[in-house]
Amino acid sequence: MPHPDQPLTNDDDEEEPLLDDEEEALLDWATMTVVYAAGYIRILADAIERGDADLQVDPEAWENTMTAVEGVMAEQIRGRLHGPTPTTEEDVERMQRLRSLGSAALSGGERPLEFCPLALRCMEFLFGQDWKRAAREAALCARALNQEFHPRSGT
């Protein structure tokens, strides 16, 4: 029996095993990908919902980021990464549908009503229960990145 002045320890207090360089690089890539994907999803969904003429997301950045997040999801399915929720084939299909709808809207095409509810489900998948706060913060990161690499003249 431990002394009353000694802190109790449990398995949760043990240190996580160190990651090798490849695992750490994969985790860093996945984390940034998810942050920017959620940010772009939030920005685009808000702009579509408001009916803005300028959707505020560079189409190339959207396509690259959404393709990358599908790669993160594939790594989750393979078991190399773990997200806040288990990844299913349906999650991947929803993300692919969202990417397609977003790409169409960004190219001047239709802005279907389906986009916003689908965007909410995808953000919830990416961040779990705390997705609203995380998506707001991710949108700030995505706006900064978008402004750095795709500056708009006059704004």
PDB file of C-alpha atoms in Angstrom:
ATOM      1  CA  MET A   1       0.000   0.000   0.000  1.00  0.00           C
ATOM      2  CA  PRO A   2       1.494   3.370  -0.973  1.00  0.00           C
ATOM      3  CA  HIS A   3       2.140   6.048   1.587  1.00  0.00           C
ATOM      4  CA  PRO A   4      -0.753   8.587   1.747  1.00  0.00           C
ATOM      5  CA  ASP A   5       1.583  11.418   0.679  1.00  0.00           C
ATOM      6  CA  GLN A   6       2.674   9.598  -2.483  1.00  0.00           C
ATOM      7  CA  PRO A   7       0.692  10.280  -5.640  1.00  0.00           C
ATOM      8  CA  LEU A   8      -1.177   7.345  -7.016  1.00  0.00           C
ATOM      9  CA  THR A   9      -0.043   6.236 -10.424  1.00  0.00           C
ATOM     10  CA  ASN A  10      -1.854   4.310 -13.071  1.00  0.00           C
ATOM     11  CA  ASP A  11      -1.209   3.104 -16.579  1.00  0.00           C
ATOM     12  CA  ASP A  12      -2.431   6.433 -17.989  1.00  0.00           C
ATOM     13  CA  ASP A  13       0.552   8.169 -16.369  1.00  0.00           C
ATOM     14  CA  GLU A  14       3.076   6.115 -18.315  1.00  0.00           C
ATOM     15  CA  GLU A  15       4.879   7.863 -21.112  1.00  0.00           C
ATOM     16  CA  GLU A  16       3.798   7.187 -24.663  1.00  0.00           C
ATOM     17  CA  PRO A  17       6.360   5.257 -26.673  1.00  0.00           C
ATOM     18  CA  LEU A  18       8.558   7.499 -28.770  1.00  0.00           C
ATOM     19  CA  LEU A  19       7.785   7.665 -32.455  1.00  0.00           C
ATOM     20  CA  ASP A  20      10.423   7.059 -35.066  1.00  0.00           C
ATOM     21  CA  ASP A  21      11.092   9.788 -37.650  1.00  0.00           C
ATOM     22  CA  GLU A  22       8.788   8.265 -40.273  1.00  0.00           C
ATOM     23  CA  GLU A  23       5.900   7.875 -37.821  1.00  0.00           C
ATOM     24  CA  GLU A  24       6.417  11.413 -36.525  1.00  0.00           C
ATOM     25  CA  ALA A  25       6.467  12.817 -40.072  1.00  0.00           C
ATOM     26  CA  LEU A  26       3.275  10.904 -40.911  1.00  0.00           C
ATOM     27  CA  LEU A  27       1.566  12.194 -37.782  1.00  0.00           C
ATOM     28  CA  ASP A  28       2.665  15.792 -38.476  1.00  0.00           C
ATOM     29  CA  TRP A  29       1.438  15.551 -42.082  1.00  0.00           C
ATOM     30  CA  ALA A  30      -1.881  14.053 -41.014  1.00  0.00           C
ATOM     31  CA  THR A  31      -2.429  16.666 -38.319  1.00  0.00           C
ATOM     32  CA  MET A  32      -1.779  19.597 -40.637  1.00  0.00           C
ATOM     33  CA  THR A  33      -3.844  18.029 -43.398  1.00  0.00           C
ATOM     34  CA  VAL A  34      -6.844  17.593 -41.118  1.00  0.00           C
ATOM     35  CA  VAL A  35      -6.531  21.138 -39.763  1.00  0.00           C
ATOM     36  CA  TYR A  36      -6.410  22.706 -43.226  1.00  0.00           C
ATOM     37  CA  ALA A  37      -9.137  20.444 -44.603  1.00  0.00           C
ATOM     38  CA  ALA A  38     -11.479  21.373 -41.755  1.00  0.00           C
ATOM     39  CA  GLY A  39     -10.582  25.020 -42.224  1.00  0.00           C
ATOM     40  CA  TYR A  40     -11.307  25.007 -45.938  1.00  0.00           C
ATOM     41  CA  ILE A  41     -14.518  23.036 -45.387  1.00  0.00           C
ATOM     42  CA  ARG A  42     -15.677  25.576 -42.803  1.00  0.00           C
ATOM     43  CA  ILE A  43     -14.773  28.588 -44.954  1.00  0.00           C
ATOM     44  CA  LEU A  44     -16.473  27.167 -48.035  1.00  0.00           C
ATOM     45  CA  ALA A  45     -19.581  25.988 -46.175  1.00  0.00           C
ATOM     46  CA  ASP A  46     -20.003  29.393 -44.520  1.00  0.00           C
ATOM     47  CA  ALA A  47     -19.577  31.220 -47.845  1.00  0.00           C
ATOM     48  CA  ILE A  48     -22.053  28.926 -49.612  1.00  0.00           C
ATOM     49  CA  GLU A  49     -24.550  29.236 -46.773  1.00  0.00           C
ATOM     50  CA  ARG A  50     -24.327  33.045 -46.901  1.00  0.00           C
ATOM     51  CA  GLY A  51     -24.557  33.031 -50.699  1.00  0.00           C
ATOM     52  CA  ASP A  52     -21.261  34.896 -51.115  1.00  0.00           C
ATOM     53  CA  ALA A  53     -20.057  35.482 -54.660  1.00  0.00           C
ATOM     54  CA  ASP A  54     -16.442  35.000 -53.518  1.00  0.00           C
ATOM     55  CA  LEU A  55     -16.130  31.572 -51.907  1.00  0.00           C
ATOM     56  CA  GLN A  56     -12.782  32.552 -50.313  1.00  0.00           C
ATOM     57  CA  VAL A  57     -10.981  29.260 -51.035  1.00  0.00           C
ATOM     58  CA  ASP A  58      -8.467  28.728 -53.804  1.00  0.00           C
ATOM     59  CA  PRO A  59      -9.728  25.834 -55.982  1.00  0.00           C
ATOM     60  CA  GLU A  60      -6.261  24.273 -56.228  1.00  0.00           C
ATOM     61  CA  ALA A  61      -5.755  24.462 -52.457  1.00  0.00           C
ATOM     62  CA  TRP A  62      -9.179  22.854 -51.971  1.00  0.00           C
ATOM     63  CA  GLU A  63      -8.435  19.989 -54.339  1.00  0.00           C
ATOM     64  CA  ASN A  64      -4.949  19.324 -52.950  1.00  0.00           C
ATOM     65  CA  THR A  65      -6.062  19.455 -49.332  1.00  0.00           C
ATOM     66  CA  MET A  66      -9.153  17.316 -49.815  1.00  0.00           C
ATOM     67  CA  THR A  67      -7.149  14.726 -51.745  1.00  0.00           C
ATOM     68  CA  ALA A  68      -4.604  14.706 -48.921  1.00  0.00           C
ATOM     69  CA  VAL A  69      -7.286  14.251 -46.240  1.00  0.00           C
ATOM     70  CA  GLU A  70      -8.559  11.242 -48.165  1.00  0.00           C
ATOM     71  CA  GLY A  71      -4.986   9.934 -47.882  1.00  0.00           C
ATOM     72  CA  VAL A  72      -5.103  10.474 -44.125  1.00  0.00           C
ATOM     73  CA  MET A  73      -8.355   8.532 -44.023  1.00  0.00           C
ATOM     74  CA  ALA A  74      -6.746   5.698 -45.986  1.00  0.00           C
ATOM     75  CA  GLU A  75      -3.923   5.581 -43.421  1.00  0.00           C
ATOM     76  CA  GLN A  76      -6.547   5.404 -40.670  1.00  0.00           C
ATOM     77  CA  ILE A  77      -8.259   2.489 -42.379  1.00  0.00           C
ATOM     78  CA  ARG A  78      -4.868   0.747 -42.704  1.00  0.00           C
ATOM     79  CA  GLY A  79      -4.339   1.285 -38.971  1.00  0.00           C
ATOM     80  CA  ARG A  80      -1.239   3.481 -39.287  1.00  0.00           C
ATOM     81  CA  LEU A  81      -3.100   6.495 -37.878  1.00  0.00           C
ATOM     82  CA  HIS A  82      -5.999   6.879 -35.490  1.00  0.00           C
ATOM     83  CA  GLY A  83      -8.521   9.706 -35.526  1.00  0.00           C
ATOM     84  CA  PRO A  84     -11.109  10.825 -32.997  1.00  0.00           C
ATOM     85  CA  THR A  85     -13.587   8.389 -34.550  1.00  0.00           C
ATOM     86  CA  PRO A  86     -13.019   5.133 -36.443  1.00  0.00           C
ATOM     87  CA  THR A  87     -12.828   5.648 -40.215  1.00  0.00           C
ATOM     88  CA  THR A  88     -15.306   3.739 -42.358  1.00  0.00           C
ATOM     89  CA  GLU A  89     -15.748   3.388 -46.084  1.00  0.00           C
ATOM     90  CA  GLU A  90     -18.861   5.576 -45.744  1.00  0.00           C
ATOM     91  CA  ASP A  91     -16.726   8.334 -44.211  1.00  0.00           C
ATOM     92  CA  VAL A  92     -14.364   8.160 -47.186  1.00  0.00           C
ATOM     93  CA  GLU A  93     -17.289   8.279 -49.622  1.00  0.00           C
ATOM     94  CA  ARG A  94     -18.767  11.320 -47.822  1.00  0.00           C
ATOM     95  CA  MET A  95     -15.415  13.108 -47.976  1.00  0.00           C
ATOM     96  CA  GLN A  96     -15.069  12.312 -51.691  1.00  0.00           C
ATOM     97  CA  ARG A  97     -18.597  13.616 -52.304  1.00  0.00           C
ATOM     98  CA  LEU A  98     -17.793  16.785 -50.364  1.00  0.00           C
ATOM     99  CA  ARG A  99     -14.596  17.293 -52.363  1.00  0.00           C
ATOM    100  CA  SER A 100     -16.541  16.894 -55.609  1.00  0.00           C
ATOM    101  CA  LEU A 101     -19.318  19.292 -54.577  1.00  0.00           C
ATOM    102  CA  GLY A 102     -16.792  21.842 -53.328  1.00  0.00           C
ATOM    103  CA  SER A 103     -14.744  21.619 -56.512  1.00  0.00           C
ATOM    104  CA  ALA A 104     -17.865  22.183 -58.602  1.00  0.00           C
ATOM    105  CA  ALA A 105     -18.869  25.219 -56.531  1.00  0.00           C
ATOM    106  CA  LEU A 106     -15.350  26.673 -56.696  1.00  0.00           C
ATOM    107  CA  SER A 107     -15.265  26.306 -60.471  1.00  0.00           C
ATOM    108  CA  GLY A 108     -18.416  28.411 -60.738  1.00  0.00           C
ATOM    109  CA  GLY A 109     -20.807  25.493 -60.901  1.00  0.00           C
ATOM    110  CA  GLU A 110     -23.787  24.575 -58.808  1.00  0.00           C
ATOM    111  CA  ARG A 111     -23.863  25.137 -55.056  1.00  0.00           C
ATOM    112  CA  PRO A 112     -26.096  22.293 -53.929  1.00  0.00           C
ATOM    113  CA  LEU A 113     -28.027  22.484 -50.663  1.00  0.00           C
ATOM    114  CA  GLU A 114     -26.459  19.136 -49.755  1.00  0.00           C
ATOM    115  CA  PHE A 115     -23.027  20.743 -49.312  1.00  0.00           C
ATOM    116  CA  CYS A 116     -23.527  22.395 -45.905  1.00  0.00           C
ATOM    117  CA  PRO A 117     -25.021  19.410 -44.025  1.00  0.00           C
ATOM    118  CA  LEU A 118     -22.406  17.145 -45.592  1.00  0.00           C
ATOM    119  CA  ALA A 119     -19.678  19.595 -44.554  1.00  0.00           C
ATOM    120  CA  LEU A 120     -20.895  19.469 -40.941  1.00  0.00           C
ATOM    121  CA  ARG A 121     -20.765  15.667 -40.904  1.00  0.00           C
ATOM    122  CA  CYS A 122     -17.276  15.667 -42.378  1.00  0.00           C
ATOM    123  CA  MET A 123     -15.977  18.215 -39.862  1.00  0.00           C
ATOM    124  CA  GLU A 124     -17.477  16.159 -37.041  1.00  0.00           C
ATOM    125  CA  PHE A 125     -15.708  13.086 -38.407  1.00  0.00           C
ATOM    126  CA  LEU A 126     -12.385  14.953 -38.625  1.00  0.00           C
ATOM    127  CA  PHE A 127     -12.473  16.364 -35.088  1.00  0.00           C
ATOM    128  CA  GLY A 128     -14.960  14.358 -33.081  1.00  0.00           C
ATOM    129  CA  GLN A 129     -17.244  15.970 -30.513  1.00  0.00           C
ATOM    130  CA  ASP A 130     -15.305  19.237 -30.271  1.00  0.00           C
ATOM    131  CA  TRP A 131     -15.556  19.860 -34.011  1.00  0.00           C
ATOM    132  CA  LYS A 132     -17.230  23.287 -33.814  1.00  0.00           C
ATOM    133  CA  ARG A 133     -14.429  24.968 -31.881  1.00  0.00           C
ATOM    134  CA  ALA A 134     -11.746  23.084 -33.781  1.00  0.00           C
ATOM    135  CA  ALA A 135     -13.286  24.005 -37.146  1.00  0.00           C
ATOM    136  CA  ARG A 136     -13.341  27.717 -36.224  1.00  0.00           C
ATOM    137  CA  GLU A 137      -9.667  27.592 -35.295  1.00  0.00           C
ATOM    138  CA  ALA A 138      -8.834  25.527 -38.384  1.00  0.00           C
ATOM    139  CA  ALA A 139     -10.572  28.124 -40.563  1.00  0.00           C
ATOM    140  CA  LEU A 140      -8.249  30.799 -39.162  1.00  0.00           C
ATOM    141  CA  CYS A 141      -5.211  28.660 -40.056  1.00  0.00           C
ATOM    142  CA  ALA A 142      -6.569  27.913 -43.523  1.00  0.00           C
ATOM    143  CA  ARG A 143      -7.322  31.599 -44.203  1.00  0.00           C
ATOM    144  CA  ALA A 144      -3.768  32.537 -43.227  1.00  0.00           C
ATOM    145  CA  LEU A 145      -2.292  29.806 -45.427  1.00  0.00           C
ATOM    146  CA  ASN A 146      -4.602  30.689 -48.305  1.00  0.00           C
ATOM    147  CA  GLN A 147      -3.649  34.368 -48.012  1.00  0.00           C
ATOM    148  CA  GLU A 148       0.056  33.514 -47.941  1.00  0.00           C
ATOM    149  CA  PHE A 149       0.024  31.272 -51.015  1.00  0.00           C
ATOM    150  CA  HIS A 150      -2.993  32.612 -52.907  1.00  0.00           C
ATOM    151  CA  PRO A 151      -3.216  36.332 -52.052  1.00  0.00           C
ATOM    152  CA  ARG A 152      -6.171  38.204 -53.455  1.00  0.00           C
ATOM    153  CA  SER A 153      -5.510  41.542 -55.073  1.00  0.00           C
ATOM    154  CA  GLY A 154      -7.324  44.415 -53.415  1.00  0.00           C
ATOM    155  CA  THR A 155      -8.353  42.490 -50.270  1.00  0.00           C
TER     156      THR A 155
END
